[in-house]
């Protein structure tokens, strides 16, 4: 993945010396790091790693033990912060892993690479959560220019990292070797395989660069501590936000962080922290769209004010064609769907009874890839929805409580008119779902919850 970093060797030399000749099967060892005492039973750790299973060979070695003690000792406080940050990033990773049918444990690689810091930079130029070098980032579709560096974009860099890892797995048919190649590049792994005459990482690792020799043990150690930190009395330090408290939207027009802060009501420093890929406190215009991440309430404020500003422009222009002005296809209604964890675009298209290609076109997606929590615009034809469905004897479908379809309100629309677009939803259900009791005023540009899919 990136050239060998000398600074990592310095860190390794600073780790406590352990005897490589002492049998570890039933030994309990202790080490004190900065006043923190770590007790490990090799037998217990090995059992726990075996229980985790997975596609990567989680072998327990003295190097793995050394790394575990490093995290539980000297890096105890940092580990607590990393565990907290995982609540912000792991749901995103897990979505892409599930969609692409990749091993769940790959999410721990980002801790080895960057300690879950999206702005992490290495001395040799690697950047972001997944520490892409510039050349590799460009190869996997990440844009790097004077305005943005998508290696620091959590969503786009995660998608690129898993595409890269998957290509390495296709090459070696072994996840442990794929991880090694992610660190030092397939060329060095190929040479090690040739010299060692084996495809077993643990047997050929002596032919790999020093950093890569410790890379897999570090990964095994991180996998262990992230699953068993509570057994070692590690109390997570909560991150500023959890994944569920954030919303990401695709925006196409240029916006400064100052304007975003003003419209959303979110402090400038938070806008900056949640959008680490932009270099000049500015999101440039893009025909494909750029991602903006904000706390949920702030995103709602930002989108409402942006949409209202566009509506105000429509009213000032006295343009009779609302659909054309608001970019809504003629004779269709605009709805909204939020992607759930593990849902590929094919499934969403079948759920919404439209074509995948239409979802890509409507949302100006670069590819058929969507992320957990992404808000998709969907247009539904009025004609097909104005006819009431006939009753059938089909088995009732299981409703996922988070799969929700929304409707954007147009100027002059009434609840009865909106309800007529959705024949499988009663007017009373529409009122109850949106708490429209008493005197109801429908605000153009606002959205109504229609139904759970």
GROMACS .gro file of C-alpha atoms in nm, residues 3-410:
model
  408
    3UNK     CA    1   0.656   0.251   0.123
    4UNK     CA    2   0.809   0.127   0.446
    5UNK     CA    3   0.790   0.389   0.719
    6UNK     CA    4   1.104   0.415   0.933
    7UNK     CA    5   0.910   0.577   1.215
    8UNK     CA    6   0.716   0.252   1.268
    9UNK     CA    7   1.042   0.069   1.324
   10UNK     CA    8   1.132   0.319   1.592
   11UNK     CA    9   0.798   0.254   1.762
   12UNK     CA   10   0.857  -0.120   1.750
   13UNK     CA   11   1.200  -0.081   1.906
   14UNK     CA   12   1.036   0.109   2.189
   15UNK     CA   13   0.806  -0.183   2.266
   16UNK     CA   14   0.896  -0.404   2.561
   17UNK     CA   15   1.133  -0.691   2.490
   18UNK     CA   16   0.976  -1.034   2.519
   19UNK     CA   17   1.148  -1.368   2.518
   20UNK     CA   18   1.092  -1.558   2.197
   21UNK     CA   19   1.209  -1.881   2.356
   22UNK     CA   20   0.962  -1.897   2.645
   23UNK     CA   21   0.670  -2.138   2.588
   24UNK     CA   22   0.347  -1.936   2.587
   25UNK     CA   23   0.074  -2.198   2.582
   26UNK     CA   24  -0.025  -2.167   2.949
   27UNK     CA   25   0.191  -1.874   3.060
   28UNK     CA   26   0.042  -1.560   3.213
   29UNK     CA   27   0.271  -1.266   3.140
   30UNK     CA   28   0.270  -0.917   3.283
   31UNK     CA   29   0.406  -0.591   3.157
   32UNK     CA   30   0.391  -0.240   3.298
   33UNK     CA   31   0.361   0.051   3.053
   34UNK     CA   32   0.340   0.404   3.192
   35UNK     CA   33   0.193   0.277   3.515
   36UNK     CA   34  -0.059   0.046   3.345
   37UNK     CA   35  -0.024  -0.323   3.428
   38UNK     CA   36  -0.130  -0.573   3.163
   39UNK     CA   37  -0.191  -0.938   3.247
   40UNK     CA   38  -0.234  -1.180   2.959
   41UNK     CA   39  -0.293  -1.553   2.954
   42UNK     CA   40  -0.163  -1.684   2.624
   43UNK     CA   41  -0.401  -1.981   2.646
   44UNK     CA   42  -0.701  -1.752   2.705
   45UNK     CA   43  -0.605  -1.509   2.428
   46UNK     CA   44  -0.556  -1.795   2.183
   47UNK     CA   45  -0.897  -1.936   2.274
   48UNK     CA   46  -1.062  -1.597   2.223
   49UNK     CA   47  -0.898  -1.549   1.884
   50UNK     CA   48  -1.014  -1.895   1.778
   51UNK     CA   49  -1.368  -1.805   1.881
   52UNK     CA   50  -1.359  -1.496   1.660
   53UNK     CA   51  -1.283  -1.704   1.352
   54UNK     CA   52  -1.308  -1.505   1.030
   55UNK     CA   53  -1.128  -1.516   0.697
   56UNK     CA   54  -0.795  -1.372   0.817
   57UNK     CA   55  -0.561  -1.618   0.991
   58UNK     CA   56  -0.572  -1.483   1.350
   59UNK     CA   57  -0.267  -1.672   1.470
   60UNK     CA   58  -0.132  -1.602   1.818
   61UNK     CA   59   0.243  -1.537   1.821
   62UNK     CA   60   0.488  -1.353   2.041
   63UNK     CA   61   0.465  -1.057   1.802
   64UNK     CA   62   0.086  -1.060   1.836
   65UNK     CA   63   0.125  -1.070   2.215
   66UNK     CA   64   0.365  -0.776   2.201
   67UNK     CA   65   0.117  -0.570   1.999
   68UNK     CA   66  -0.176  -0.658   2.227
   69UNK     CA   67   0.021  -0.541   2.529
   70UNK     CA   68   0.119  -0.226   2.344
   71UNK     CA   69  -0.248  -0.134   2.292
   72UNK     CA   70  -0.357  -0.237   2.641
   73UNK     CA   71  -0.058  -0.072   2.808
   74UNK     CA   72   0.109   0.232   2.657
   75UNK     CA   73  -0.178   0.302   2.417
   76UNK     CA   74  -0.462   0.235   2.663
   77UNK     CA   75  -0.602   0.590   2.654
   78UNK     CA   76  -0.567   0.611   2.279
   79UNK     CA   77  -0.744   0.276   2.243
   80UNK     CA   78  -1.035   0.411   2.450
   81UNK     CA   79  -1.068   0.702   2.204
   82UNK     CA   80  -1.047   0.467   1.904
   83UNK     CA   81  -1.326   0.248   2.042
   84UNK     CA   82  -1.541   0.559   2.078
   85UNK     CA   83  -1.465   0.668   1.721
   86UNK     CA   84  -1.560   0.324   1.591
   87UNK     CA   85  -1.925   0.409   1.666
   88UNK     CA   86  -1.892   0.687   1.410
   89UNK     CA   87  -1.722   0.490   1.131
   90UNK     CA   88  -1.787   0.115   1.173
   91UNK     CA   89  -2.156   0.125   1.061
   92UNK     CA   90  -2.036   0.280   0.734
   93UNK     CA   91  -1.762   0.015   0.692
   94UNK     CA   92  -2.003  -0.266   0.778
   95UNK     CA   93  -2.250  -0.151   0.512
   96UNK     CA   94  -1.989  -0.169   0.234
   97UNK     CA   95  -1.852  -0.499   0.365
   98UNK     CA   96  -2.201  -0.649   0.366
   99UNK     CA   97  -2.295  -0.516   0.021
  100UNK     CA   98  -1.970  -0.650  -0.129
  101UNK     CA   99  -1.976  -0.978   0.065
  102UNK     CA  100  -1.638  -0.910   0.228
  103UNK     CA  101  -1.514  -1.032   0.570
  104UNK     CA  102  -1.643  -0.819   0.859
  105UNK     CA  103  -1.301  -0.812   1.028
  106UNK     CA  104  -1.158  -0.593   0.748
  107UNK     CA  105  -1.304  -0.293   0.931
  108UNK     CA  106  -1.026  -0.326   1.192
  109UNK     CA  107  -0.763  -0.254   0.926
  110UNK     CA  108  -0.845   0.117   0.940
  111UNK     CA  109  -0.729   0.121   1.304
  112UNK     CA  110  -0.391  -0.024   1.209
  113UNK     CA  111  -0.365   0.227   0.924
  114UNK     CA  112  -0.491   0.550   1.081
  115UNK     CA  113  -0.634   0.492   1.431
  116UNK     CA  114  -0.966   0.600   1.271
  117UNK     CA  115  -0.838   0.949   1.197
  118UNK     CA  116  -0.966   1.064   0.853
  119UNK     CA  117  -0.699   1.336   0.836
  120UNK     CA  118  -0.407   1.108   0.928
  121UNK     CA  119  -0.095   1.158   0.717
  122UNK     CA  120   0.217   0.943   0.709
  123UNK     CA  121   0.574   1.071   0.660
  124UNK     CA  122   0.576   0.912   0.313
  125UNK     CA  123   0.258   1.082   0.190
  126UNK     CA  124  -0.020   0.830   0.263
  127UNK     CA  125  -0.342   0.996   0.376
  128UNK     CA  126  -0.685   0.931   0.527
  129UNK     CA  127  -0.858   0.652   0.716
  130UNK     CA  128  -0.716   0.392   0.478
  131UNK     CA  129  -0.378   0.559   0.415
  132UNK     CA  130  -0.387   0.573   0.037
  133UNK     CA  131  -0.080   0.690  -0.147
  134UNK     CA  132  -0.168   0.944  -0.416
  135UNK     CA  133  -0.109   0.708  -0.709
  136UNK     CA  134  -0.318   0.428  -0.563
  137UNK     CA  135  -0.594   0.669  -0.466
  138UNK     CA  136  -0.617   0.806  -0.819
  139UNK     CA  137  -0.616   0.453  -0.960
  140UNK     CA  138  -0.920   0.366  -0.748
  141UNK     CA  139  -1.119   0.673  -0.845
  142UNK     CA  140  -1.035   0.919  -0.567
  143UNK     CA  141  -1.009   1.281  -0.681
  144UNK     CA  142  -0.713   1.482  -0.555
  145UNK     CA  143  -0.687   1.846  -0.659
  146UNK     CA  144  -0.643   2.196  -0.515
  147UNK     CA  145  -0.990   2.192  -0.356
  148UNK     CA  146  -1.027   1.839  -0.219
  149UNK     CA  147  -0.846   1.519  -0.137
  150UNK     CA  148  -1.092   1.230  -0.141
  151UNK     CA  149  -0.841   1.007   0.037
  152UNK     CA  150  -0.968   1.195   0.344
  153UNK     CA  151  -1.335   1.141   0.257
  154UNK     CA  152  -1.461   0.860   0.486
  155UNK     CA  153  -1.722   0.739   0.238
  156UNK     CA  154  -1.530   0.754  -0.089
  157UNK     CA  155  -1.204   0.630   0.062
  158UNK     CA  156  -1.383   0.336   0.228
  159UNK     CA  157  -1.541   0.232  -0.101
  160UNK     CA  158  -1.203   0.259  -0.276
  161UNK     CA  159  -1.021   0.067   0.000
  162UNK     CA  160  -1.261  -0.226  -0.016
  163UNK     CA  161  -1.241  -0.233  -0.395
  164UNK     CA  162  -0.862  -0.246  -0.366
  165UNK     CA  163  -0.868  -0.516  -0.096
  166UNK     CA  164  -1.114  -0.722  -0.300
  167UNK     CA  165  -0.885  -0.701  -0.605
  168UNK     CA  166  -0.592  -0.821  -0.391
  169UNK     CA  167  -0.798  -1.111  -0.260
  170UNK     CA  168  -0.892  -1.210  -0.617
  171UNK     CA  169  -0.518  -1.219  -0.689
  172UNK     CA  170  -0.410  -1.433  -0.389
  173UNK     CA  171  -0.729  -1.612  -0.281
  174UNK     CA  172  -0.608  -1.551   0.075
  175UNK     CA  173  -0.711  -1.258   0.296
  176UNK     CA  174  -0.396  -1.263   0.508
  177UNK     CA  175  -0.178  -1.224   0.197
  178UNK     CA  176  -0.420  -0.960   0.063
  179UNK     CA  177  -0.368  -0.754   0.379
  180UNK     CA  178   0.008  -0.792   0.352
  181UNK     CA  179  -0.007  -0.675  -0.011
  182UNK     CA  180  -0.221  -0.377   0.095
  183UNK     CA  181   0.067  -0.269   0.316
  184UNK     CA  182   0.376  -0.329   0.103
  185UNK     CA  183   0.233  -0.385  -0.245
  186UNK     CA  184   0.174  -0.706  -0.445
  187UNK     CA  185   0.523  -0.695  -0.598
  188UNK     CA  186   0.697  -0.752  -0.264
  189UNK     CA  187   0.445  -1.021  -0.166
  190UNK     CA  188   0.500  -1.197  -0.499
  191UNK     CA  189   0.876  -1.197  -0.441
  192UNK     CA  190   0.828  -1.335  -0.088
  193UNK     CA  191   0.604  -1.613  -0.221
  194UNK     CA  192   0.868  -1.701  -0.478
  195UNK     CA  193   1.151  -1.706  -0.221
  196UNK     CA  194   0.951  -1.892   0.044
  197UNK     CA  195   0.781  -2.130  -0.200
  198UNK     CA  196   0.462  -2.106   0.002
  199UNK     CA  197   0.135  -1.912   0.010
  200UNK     CA  198   0.127  -1.919   0.391
  201UNK     CA  199   0.189  -1.569   0.526
  202UNK     CA  200   0.333  -1.690   0.857
  203UNK     CA  201   0.590  -1.904   0.674
  204UNK     CA  202   0.694  -1.643   0.416
  205UNK     CA  203   0.678  -1.332   0.639
  206UNK     CA  204   1.053  -1.342   0.704
  207UNK     CA  205   1.100  -1.252   0.336
  208UNK     CA  206   0.877  -0.943   0.366
  209UNK     CA  207   0.981  -0.590   0.468
  210UNK     CA  208   1.006  -0.524   0.842
  211UNK     CA  209   0.690  -0.311   0.852
  212UNK     CA  210   0.484  -0.582   0.681
  213UNK     CA  211   0.625  -0.848   0.916
  214UNK     CA  212   0.458  -0.658   1.199
  215UNK     CA  213   0.151  -0.551   0.999
  216UNK     CA  214  -0.049  -0.874   1.031
  217UNK     CA  215   0.042  -0.923   1.402
  218UNK     CA  216  -0.077  -0.564   1.458
  219UNK     CA  217  -0.400  -0.644   1.275
  220UNK     CA  218  -0.455  -0.958   1.485
  221UNK     CA  219  -0.388  -0.757   1.801
  222UNK     CA  220  -0.635  -0.484   1.701
  223UNK     CA  221  -0.898  -0.747   1.619
  224UNK     CA  222  -0.846  -0.894   1.967
  225UNK     CA  223  -0.856  -0.567   2.165
  226UNK     CA  224  -1.160  -0.434   1.975
  227UNK     CA  225  -1.356  -0.747   2.064
  228UNK     CA  226  -1.232  -0.800   2.421
  229UNK     CA  227  -1.143  -0.452   2.551
  230UNK     CA  228  -1.410  -0.478   2.822
  231UNK     CA  229  -1.233  -0.785   2.961
  232UNK     CA  230  -0.930  -0.561   3.018
  233UNK     CA  231  -1.125  -0.278   3.187
  234UNK     CA  232  -1.101  -0.038   2.893
  235UNK     CA  233  -1.375   0.226   2.911
  236UNK     CA  234  -1.447   0.378   2.565
  237UNK     CA  235  -1.415   0.755   2.533
  238UNK     CA  236  -1.730   0.867   2.348
  239UNK     CA  237  -1.675   1.041   2.014
  240UNK     CA  238  -1.843   1.374   1.941
  241UNK     CA  239  -2.103   1.194   1.727
  242UNK     CA  240  -2.226   0.845   1.653
  243UNK     CA  241  -2.293   0.739   1.295
  244UNK     CA  242  -2.670   0.748   1.351
  245UNK     CA  243  -2.652   1.112   1.461
  246UNK     CA  244  -2.500   1.227   1.132
  247UNK     CA  245  -2.646   1.275   0.786
  248UNK     CA  246  -2.461   1.293   0.456
  249UNK     CA  247  -2.611   1.461   0.150
  250UNK     CA  248  -2.492   1.500  -0.207
  251UNK     CA  249  -2.469   1.865  -0.309
  252UNK     CA  250  -2.394   1.992  -0.658
  253UNK     CA  251  -2.354   2.366  -0.616
  254UNK     CA  252  -2.055   2.544  -0.458
  255UNK     CA  253  -2.080   2.615  -0.084
  256UNK     CA  254  -1.838   2.765   0.165
  257UNK     CA  255  -1.814   2.620   0.514
  258UNK     CA  256  -1.914   2.964   0.646
  259UNK     CA  257  -2.238   2.958   0.445
  260UNK     CA  258  -2.307   2.598   0.544
  261UNK     CA  259  -2.251   2.689   0.909
  262UNK     CA  260  -2.488   2.987   0.880
  263UNK     CA  261  -2.768   2.795   0.708
  264UNK     CA  262  -2.741   2.481   0.921
  265UNK     CA  263  -2.677   2.643   1.257
  266UNK     CA  264  -2.379   2.407   1.304
  267UNK     CA  265  -2.059   2.552   1.445
  268UNK     CA  266  -1.790   2.614   1.180
  269UNK     CA  267  -1.539   2.389   1.360
  270UNK     CA  268  -1.785   2.098   1.348
  271UNK     CA  269  -1.853   2.150   0.976
  272UNK     CA  270  -1.476   2.143   0.924
  273UNK     CA  271  -1.422   1.832   1.138
  274UNK     CA  272  -1.701   1.634   0.968
  275UNK     CA  273  -1.584   1.719   0.615
  276UNK     CA  274  -1.209   1.650   0.619
  277UNK     CA  275  -1.158   1.608   0.245
  278UNK     CA  276  -1.203   1.977   0.157
  279UNK     CA  277  -0.886   2.185   0.166
  280UNK     CA  278  -1.005   2.547   0.156
  281UNK     CA  279  -1.317   2.546   0.375
  282UNK     CA  280  -1.504   2.532   0.048
  283UNK     CA  281  -1.701   2.266  -0.142
  284UNK     CA  282  -1.662   2.323  -0.518
  285UNK     CA  283  -1.937   2.291  -0.776
  286UNK     CA  284  -1.965   1.941  -0.926
  287UNK     CA  285  -2.191   1.787  -1.188
  288UNK     CA  286  -2.149   1.452  -1.010
  289UNK     CA  287  -2.198   1.596  -0.663
  290UNK     CA  288  -1.986   1.623  -0.350
  291UNK     CA  289  -2.066   1.485  -0.007
  292UNK     CA  290  -2.157   1.709   0.285
  293UNK     CA  291  -2.187   1.561   0.635
  294UNK     CA  292  -2.360   1.738   0.922
  295UNK     CA  293  -2.541   1.648   1.246
  296UNK     CA  294  -2.896   1.538   1.161
  297UNK     CA  295  -3.075   1.854   1.277
  298UNK     CA  296  -2.819   2.078   1.107
  299UNK     CA  297  -2.861   1.888   0.780
  300UNK     CA  298  -3.237   1.929   0.801
  301UNK     CA  299  -3.195   2.305   0.851
  302UNK     CA  300  -2.946   2.332   0.564
  303UNK     CA  301  -3.161   2.138   0.315
  304UNK     CA  302  -3.485   2.312   0.415
  305UNK     CA  303  -3.331   2.658   0.368
  306UNK     CA  304  -3.168   2.561   0.038
  307UNK     CA  305  -3.493   2.416  -0.096
  308UNK     CA  306  -3.694   2.712   0.029
  309UNK     CA  307  -3.452   2.950  -0.144
  310UNK     CA  308  -3.509   2.762  -0.470
  311UNK     CA  309  -3.887   2.776  -0.420
  312UNK     CA  310  -3.865   3.150  -0.354
  313UNK     CA  311  -3.684   3.184  -0.685
  314UNK     CA  312  -3.967   2.995  -0.855
  315UNK     CA  313  -4.231   3.225  -0.708
  316UNK     CA  314  -4.034   3.537  -0.803
  317UNK     CA  315  -3.988   3.413  -1.159
  318UNK     CA  316  -4.363   3.355  -1.207
  319UNK     CA  317  -4.267   3.043  -1.397
  320UNK     CA  318  -4.577   2.827  -1.439
  321UNK     CA  319  -4.383   2.503  -1.489
  322UNK     CA  320  -4.301   2.395  -1.133
  323UNK     CA  321  -4.174   2.054  -1.237
  324UNK     CA  322  -3.927   2.198  -1.486
  325UNK     CA  323  -3.802   2.462  -1.243
  326UNK     CA  324  -3.754   2.209  -0.962
  327UNK     CA  325  -3.605   1.946  -1.202
  328UNK     CA  326  -3.894   1.702  -1.147
  329UNK     CA  327  -3.990   1.485  -1.446
  330UNK     CA  328  -4.329   1.577  -1.591
  331UNK     CA  329  -4.632   1.388  -1.453
  332UNK     CA  330  -4.428   1.245  -1.164
  333UNK     CA  331  -4.404   1.310  -0.793
  334UNK     CA  332  -4.076   1.349  -0.605
  335UNK     CA  333  -4.021   1.117  -0.311
  336UNK     CA  334  -3.725   1.034  -0.094
  337UNK     CA  335  -3.570   0.711   0.039
  338UNK     CA  336  -3.290   0.659   0.293
  339UNK     CA  337  -3.054   0.365   0.227
  340UNK     CA  338  -3.032   0.109   0.506
  341UNK     CA  339  -2.728  -0.095   0.610
  342UNK     CA  340  -2.633  -0.362   0.358
  343UNK     CA  341  -2.883  -0.256   0.089
  344UNK     CA  342  -2.741  -0.262  -0.267
  345UNK     CA  343  -2.894  -0.041  -0.535
  346UNK     CA  344  -3.052  -0.340  -0.713
  347UNK     CA  345  -3.252  -0.423  -0.402
  348UNK     CA  346  -3.359  -0.060  -0.348
  349UNK     CA  347  -3.476  -0.036  -0.710
  350UNK     CA  348  -3.688  -0.350  -0.671
  351UNK     CA  349  -3.828  -0.218  -0.342
  352UNK     CA  350  -3.927   0.115  -0.499
  353UNK     CA  351  -4.044  -0.053  -0.822
  354UNK     CA  352  -3.816   0.146  -1.050
  355UNK     CA  353  -3.502   0.081  -1.252
  356UNK     CA  354  -3.154   0.090  -1.103
  357UNK     CA  355  -3.043   0.303  -1.397
  358UNK     CA  356  -3.315   0.557  -1.310
  359UNK     CA  357  -3.191   0.585  -0.950
  360UNK     CA  358  -2.838   0.643  -1.081
  361UNK     CA  359  -2.963   0.911  -1.323
  362UNK     CA  360  -3.197   1.084  -1.077
  363UNK     CA  361  -2.927   1.107  -0.810
  364UNK     CA  362  -2.634   1.167  -1.050
  365UNK     CA  363  -2.446   0.873  -0.897
  366UNK     CA  364  -2.098   0.799  -1.030
  367UNK     CA  365  -2.163   0.425  -0.997
  368UNK     CA  366  -2.420   0.177  -0.868
  369UNK     CA  367  -2.277   0.209  -0.517
  370UNK     CA  368  -2.468   0.372  -0.229
  371UNK     CA  369  -2.381   0.407   0.138
  372UNK     CA  370  -2.568   0.343   0.461
  373UNK     CA  371  -2.786   0.646   0.543
  374UNK     CA  372  -2.765   0.800   0.195
  375UNK     CA  373  -3.078   0.992   0.096
  376UNK     CA  374  -3.198   0.903  -0.254
  377UNK     CA  375  -3.443   1.101  -0.465
  378UNK     CA  376  -3.699   0.880  -0.637
  379UNK     CA  377  -3.969   0.988  -0.884
  380UNK     CA  378  -4.294   0.793  -0.891
  381UNK     CA  379  -4.548   0.819  -1.176
  382UNK     CA  380  -4.882   0.975  -1.076
  383UNK     CA  381  -5.084   0.764  -1.318
  384UNK     CA  382  -4.983   0.427  -1.178
  385UNK     CA  383  -5.041   0.546  -0.822
  386UNK     CA  384  -5.387   0.695  -0.876
  387UNK     CA  385  -5.547   0.355  -0.915
  388UNK     CA  386  -5.629   0.174  -0.592
  389UNK     CA  387  -5.472  -0.167  -0.557
  390UNK     CA  388  -5.695  -0.470  -0.548
  391UNK     CA  389  -5.683  -0.687  -0.239
  392UNK     CA  390  -5.486  -1.009  -0.265
  393UNK     CA  391  -5.435  -1.310  -0.044
  394UNK     CA  392  -5.059  -1.267  -0.037
  395UNK     CA  393  -4.868  -1.322   0.284
  396UNK     CA  394  -4.816  -0.995   0.476
  397UNK     CA  395  -4.471  -0.846   0.419
  398UNK     CA  396  -4.238  -0.789   0.711
  399UNK     CA  397  -4.188  -0.415   0.751
  400UNK     CA  398  -3.845  -0.277   0.833
  401UNK     CA  399  -3.918   0.019   1.065
  402UNK     CA  400  -3.639   0.232   0.919
  403UNK     CA  401  -3.720   0.198   0.547
  404UNK     CA  402  -3.925   0.510   0.491
  405UNK     CA  403  -4.062   0.680   0.179
  406UNK     CA  404  -4.109   1.058   0.194
  407UNK     CA  405  -4.298   1.308  -0.025
  408UNK     CA  406  -4.188   1.665  -0.097
  409UNK     CA  407  -4.478   1.912  -0.074
  410UNK     CA  408  -4.554   2.137  -0.372
   0.00000   0.00000   0.00000
